[in-house]
Tab-separated table of C-alpha atoms in Angstrom:
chain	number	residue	atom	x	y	z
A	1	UNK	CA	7.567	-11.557	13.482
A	2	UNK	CA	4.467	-11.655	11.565
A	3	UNK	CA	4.802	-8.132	9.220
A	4	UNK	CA	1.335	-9.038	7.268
A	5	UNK	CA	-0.962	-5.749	8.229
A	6	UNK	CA	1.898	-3.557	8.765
A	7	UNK	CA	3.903	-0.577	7.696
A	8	UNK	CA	6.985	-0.192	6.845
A	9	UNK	CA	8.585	2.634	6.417
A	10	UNK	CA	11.723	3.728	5.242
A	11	UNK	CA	14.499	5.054	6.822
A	12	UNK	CA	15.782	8.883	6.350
A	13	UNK	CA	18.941	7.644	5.240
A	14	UNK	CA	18.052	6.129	2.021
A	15	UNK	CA	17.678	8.883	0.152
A	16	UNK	CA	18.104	7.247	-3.713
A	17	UNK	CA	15.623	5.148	-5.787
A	18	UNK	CA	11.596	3.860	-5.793
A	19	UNK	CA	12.098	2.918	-1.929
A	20	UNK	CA	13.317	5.863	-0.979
A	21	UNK	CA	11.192	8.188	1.079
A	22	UNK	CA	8.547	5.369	1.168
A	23	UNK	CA	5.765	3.903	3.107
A	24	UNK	CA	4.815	0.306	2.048
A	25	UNK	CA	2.251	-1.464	3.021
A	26	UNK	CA	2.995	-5.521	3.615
A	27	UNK	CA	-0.552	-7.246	2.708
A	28	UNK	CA	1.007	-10.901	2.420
A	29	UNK	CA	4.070	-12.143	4.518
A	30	UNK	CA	5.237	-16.134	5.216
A	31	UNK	CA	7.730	-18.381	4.449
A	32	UNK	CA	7.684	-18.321	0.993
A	33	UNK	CA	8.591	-14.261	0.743
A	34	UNK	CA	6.198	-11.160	1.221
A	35	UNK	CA	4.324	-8.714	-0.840
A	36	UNK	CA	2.934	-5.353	-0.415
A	37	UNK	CA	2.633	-2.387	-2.143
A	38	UNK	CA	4.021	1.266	-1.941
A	39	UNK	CA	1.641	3.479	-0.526
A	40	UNK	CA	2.633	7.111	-1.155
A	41	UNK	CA	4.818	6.915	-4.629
A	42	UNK	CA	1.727	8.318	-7.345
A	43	UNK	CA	1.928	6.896	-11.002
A	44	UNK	CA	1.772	9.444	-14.201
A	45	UNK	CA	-1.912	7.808	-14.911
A	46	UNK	CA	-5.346	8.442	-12.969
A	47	UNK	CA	-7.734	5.436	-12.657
A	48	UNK	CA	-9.907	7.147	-15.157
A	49	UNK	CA	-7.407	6.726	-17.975
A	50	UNK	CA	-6.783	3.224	-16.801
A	51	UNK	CA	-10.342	2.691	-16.978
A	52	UNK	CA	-10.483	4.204	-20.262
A	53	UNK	CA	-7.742	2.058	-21.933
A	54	UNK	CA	-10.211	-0.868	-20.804
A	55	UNK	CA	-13.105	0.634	-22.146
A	56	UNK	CA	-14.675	1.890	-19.156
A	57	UNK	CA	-16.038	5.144	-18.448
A	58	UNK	CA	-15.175	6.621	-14.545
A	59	UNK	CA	-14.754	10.645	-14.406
A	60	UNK	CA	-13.274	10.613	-10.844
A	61	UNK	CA	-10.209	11.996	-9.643
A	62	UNK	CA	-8.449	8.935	-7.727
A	63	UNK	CA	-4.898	8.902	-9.207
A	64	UNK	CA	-3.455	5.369	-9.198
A	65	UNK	CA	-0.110	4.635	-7.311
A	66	UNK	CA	3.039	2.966	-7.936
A	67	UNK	CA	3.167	-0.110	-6.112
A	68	UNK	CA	6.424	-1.113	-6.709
A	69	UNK	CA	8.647	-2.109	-9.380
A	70	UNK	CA	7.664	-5.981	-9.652
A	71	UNK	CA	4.876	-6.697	-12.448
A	72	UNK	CA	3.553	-2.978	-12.994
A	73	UNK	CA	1.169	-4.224	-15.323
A	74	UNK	CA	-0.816	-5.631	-12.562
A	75	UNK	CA	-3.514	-3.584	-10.635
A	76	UNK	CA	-5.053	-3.835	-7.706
A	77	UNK	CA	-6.964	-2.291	-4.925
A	78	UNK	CA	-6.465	-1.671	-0.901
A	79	UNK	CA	-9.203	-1.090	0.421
A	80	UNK	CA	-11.733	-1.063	3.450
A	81	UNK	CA	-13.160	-4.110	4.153
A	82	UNK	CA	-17.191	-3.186	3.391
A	83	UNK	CA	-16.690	-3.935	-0.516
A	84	UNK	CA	-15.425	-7.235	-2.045
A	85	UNK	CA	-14.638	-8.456	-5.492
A	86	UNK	CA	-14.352	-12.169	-6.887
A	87	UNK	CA	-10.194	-12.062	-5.885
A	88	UNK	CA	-10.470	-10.496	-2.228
A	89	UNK	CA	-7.738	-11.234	0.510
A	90	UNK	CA	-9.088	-10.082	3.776
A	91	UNK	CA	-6.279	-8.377	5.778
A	92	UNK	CA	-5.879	-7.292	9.532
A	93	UNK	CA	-7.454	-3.680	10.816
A	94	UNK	CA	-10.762	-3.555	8.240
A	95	UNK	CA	-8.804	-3.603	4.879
A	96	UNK	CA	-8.395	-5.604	2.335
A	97	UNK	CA	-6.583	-6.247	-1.169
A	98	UNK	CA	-8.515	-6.727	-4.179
A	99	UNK	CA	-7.358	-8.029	-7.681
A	100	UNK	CA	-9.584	-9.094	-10.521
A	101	UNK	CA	-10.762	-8.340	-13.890
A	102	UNK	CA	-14.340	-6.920	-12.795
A	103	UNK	CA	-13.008	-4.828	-9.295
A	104	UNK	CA	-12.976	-1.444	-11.984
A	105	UNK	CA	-16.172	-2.061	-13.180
A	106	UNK	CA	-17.568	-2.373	-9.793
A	107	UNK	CA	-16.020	0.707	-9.332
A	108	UNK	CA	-17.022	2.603	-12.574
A	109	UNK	CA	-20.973	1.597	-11.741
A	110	UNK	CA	-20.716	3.320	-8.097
A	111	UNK	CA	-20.360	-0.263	-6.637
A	112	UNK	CA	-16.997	1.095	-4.302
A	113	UNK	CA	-15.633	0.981	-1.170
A	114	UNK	CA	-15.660	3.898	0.989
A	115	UNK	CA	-11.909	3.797	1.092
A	116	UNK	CA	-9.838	2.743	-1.940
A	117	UNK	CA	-6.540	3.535	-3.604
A	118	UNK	CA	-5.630	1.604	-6.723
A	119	UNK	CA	-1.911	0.607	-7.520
A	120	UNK	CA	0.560	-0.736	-10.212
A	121	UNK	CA	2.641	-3.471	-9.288
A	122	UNK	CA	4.018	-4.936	-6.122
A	123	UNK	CA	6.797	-4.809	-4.051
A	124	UNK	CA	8.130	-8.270	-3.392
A	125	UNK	CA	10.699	-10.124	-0.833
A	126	UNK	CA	12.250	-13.372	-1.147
A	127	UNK	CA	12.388	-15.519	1.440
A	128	UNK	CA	13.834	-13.815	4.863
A	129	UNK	CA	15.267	-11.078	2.896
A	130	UNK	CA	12.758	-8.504	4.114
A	131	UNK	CA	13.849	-9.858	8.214
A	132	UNK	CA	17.203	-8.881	7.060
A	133	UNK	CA	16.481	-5.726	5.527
A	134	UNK	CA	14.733	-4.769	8.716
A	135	UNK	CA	17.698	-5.782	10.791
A	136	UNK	CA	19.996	-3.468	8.765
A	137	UNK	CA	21.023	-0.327	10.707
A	138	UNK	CA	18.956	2.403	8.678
A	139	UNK	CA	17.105	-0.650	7.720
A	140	UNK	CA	13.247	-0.408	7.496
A	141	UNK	CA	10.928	0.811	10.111
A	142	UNK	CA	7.540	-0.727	11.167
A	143	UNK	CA	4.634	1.523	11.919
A	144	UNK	CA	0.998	0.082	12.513
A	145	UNK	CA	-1.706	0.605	10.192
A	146	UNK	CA	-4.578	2.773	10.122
A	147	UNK	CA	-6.728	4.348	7.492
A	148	UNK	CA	-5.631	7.820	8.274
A	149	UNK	CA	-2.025	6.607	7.576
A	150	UNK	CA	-2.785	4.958	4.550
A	151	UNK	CA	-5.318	6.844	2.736
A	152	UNK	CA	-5.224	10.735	4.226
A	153	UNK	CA	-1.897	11.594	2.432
A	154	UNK	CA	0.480	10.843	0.322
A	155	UNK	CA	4.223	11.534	-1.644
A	156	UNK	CA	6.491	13.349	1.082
A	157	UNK	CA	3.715	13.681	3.340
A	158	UNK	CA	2.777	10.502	3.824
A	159	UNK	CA	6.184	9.516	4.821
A	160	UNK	CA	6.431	12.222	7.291
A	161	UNK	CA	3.455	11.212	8.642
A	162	UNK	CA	4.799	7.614	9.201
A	163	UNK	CA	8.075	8.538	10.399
A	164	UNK	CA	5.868	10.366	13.286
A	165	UNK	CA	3.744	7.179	13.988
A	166	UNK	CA	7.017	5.022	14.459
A	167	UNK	CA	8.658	7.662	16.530
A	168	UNK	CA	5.068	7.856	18.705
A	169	UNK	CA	5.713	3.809	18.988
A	170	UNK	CA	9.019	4.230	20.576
A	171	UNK	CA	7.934	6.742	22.983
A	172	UNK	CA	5.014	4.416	24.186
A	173	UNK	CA	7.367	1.887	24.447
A	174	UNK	CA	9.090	3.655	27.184
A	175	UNK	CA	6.645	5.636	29.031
């Protein structure tokens, strides 16, 4: 099963830690292990005051997520796919991941996507271990992606909202 483009979700029953309550989306899945990034978990810093530690002015809201607990240090950007940067990985359904050292300056001189949220680290799989995680009972769920599911909401919300799309998903599958 090919995950790259997709949701997952996670299941009501895991109620401790950074995965809990979480919608993650996978933007890189093969043989050597996946990676994706947590969609609805926001960081304690705006993009501004990232911006701002690198010397770059941006007075906009966006608040910047946390992607998951592997190298936090390291930002990037999912976004649509009507905006590139010099590291862009084109993904399936019009979005795309960016990750570069000029991607917030772009950004800071009006030079954005029309839909972008910005994240701290990754969320990483070895190997098979996210096929196994999935198999688990109460293991993950897979919902598809859209825009509205990944950049309408967000924290408890956003979950909820995913929980509905994979429970829509089942239905279809047996009407």
């Amino acid at each position: 099963m090919n995950l790259q483009g997709k949701v997952l979700v996670s299941h009501p029953s895991l109620t401790q830690g950074l995965f809990a309550k979480s919608v993650v989306y996978i933007y890189q899945h093969e043989h050597k292990g996946s990676l994706g990034v947590i969609l609805n978990k926001r960081s304690n810093y705006s993009v501004a005051e990232i911006m701002a530690q690198k010397g770059i002015m941006f007075d906009h809201g966006h608040m910047c997520f946390t992607g998951g607990p592997v190298n936090q240090q390291a930002l990037q950007i999912l976004h649509s796919d009507d905006w590139y940067s010099q590291n862009t990985l084109q993904l399936p359904h019009g979005l795309s991941i960016s990750s570069d050292t000029v991607m917030l300056e772009k950004i800071a001189m009006g030079n954005q996507p029309s839909l972008w949220r910005t994240f701290a680290g990754v969320s990483a799989w070895g190997p098979g271990q996210l096929e196994k995680e999935i198999a688990q009972p109460n293991g993950w769920m897979i919902a598809q992606a859209d825009y509205g599911l990944i950049y309408d909401w967000s924290s408890t919300e956003q979950w909820m909202k995913a929980i509905e799309t994979v429970s829509q998903s089942v239905m279809d599958n047996y009407i």
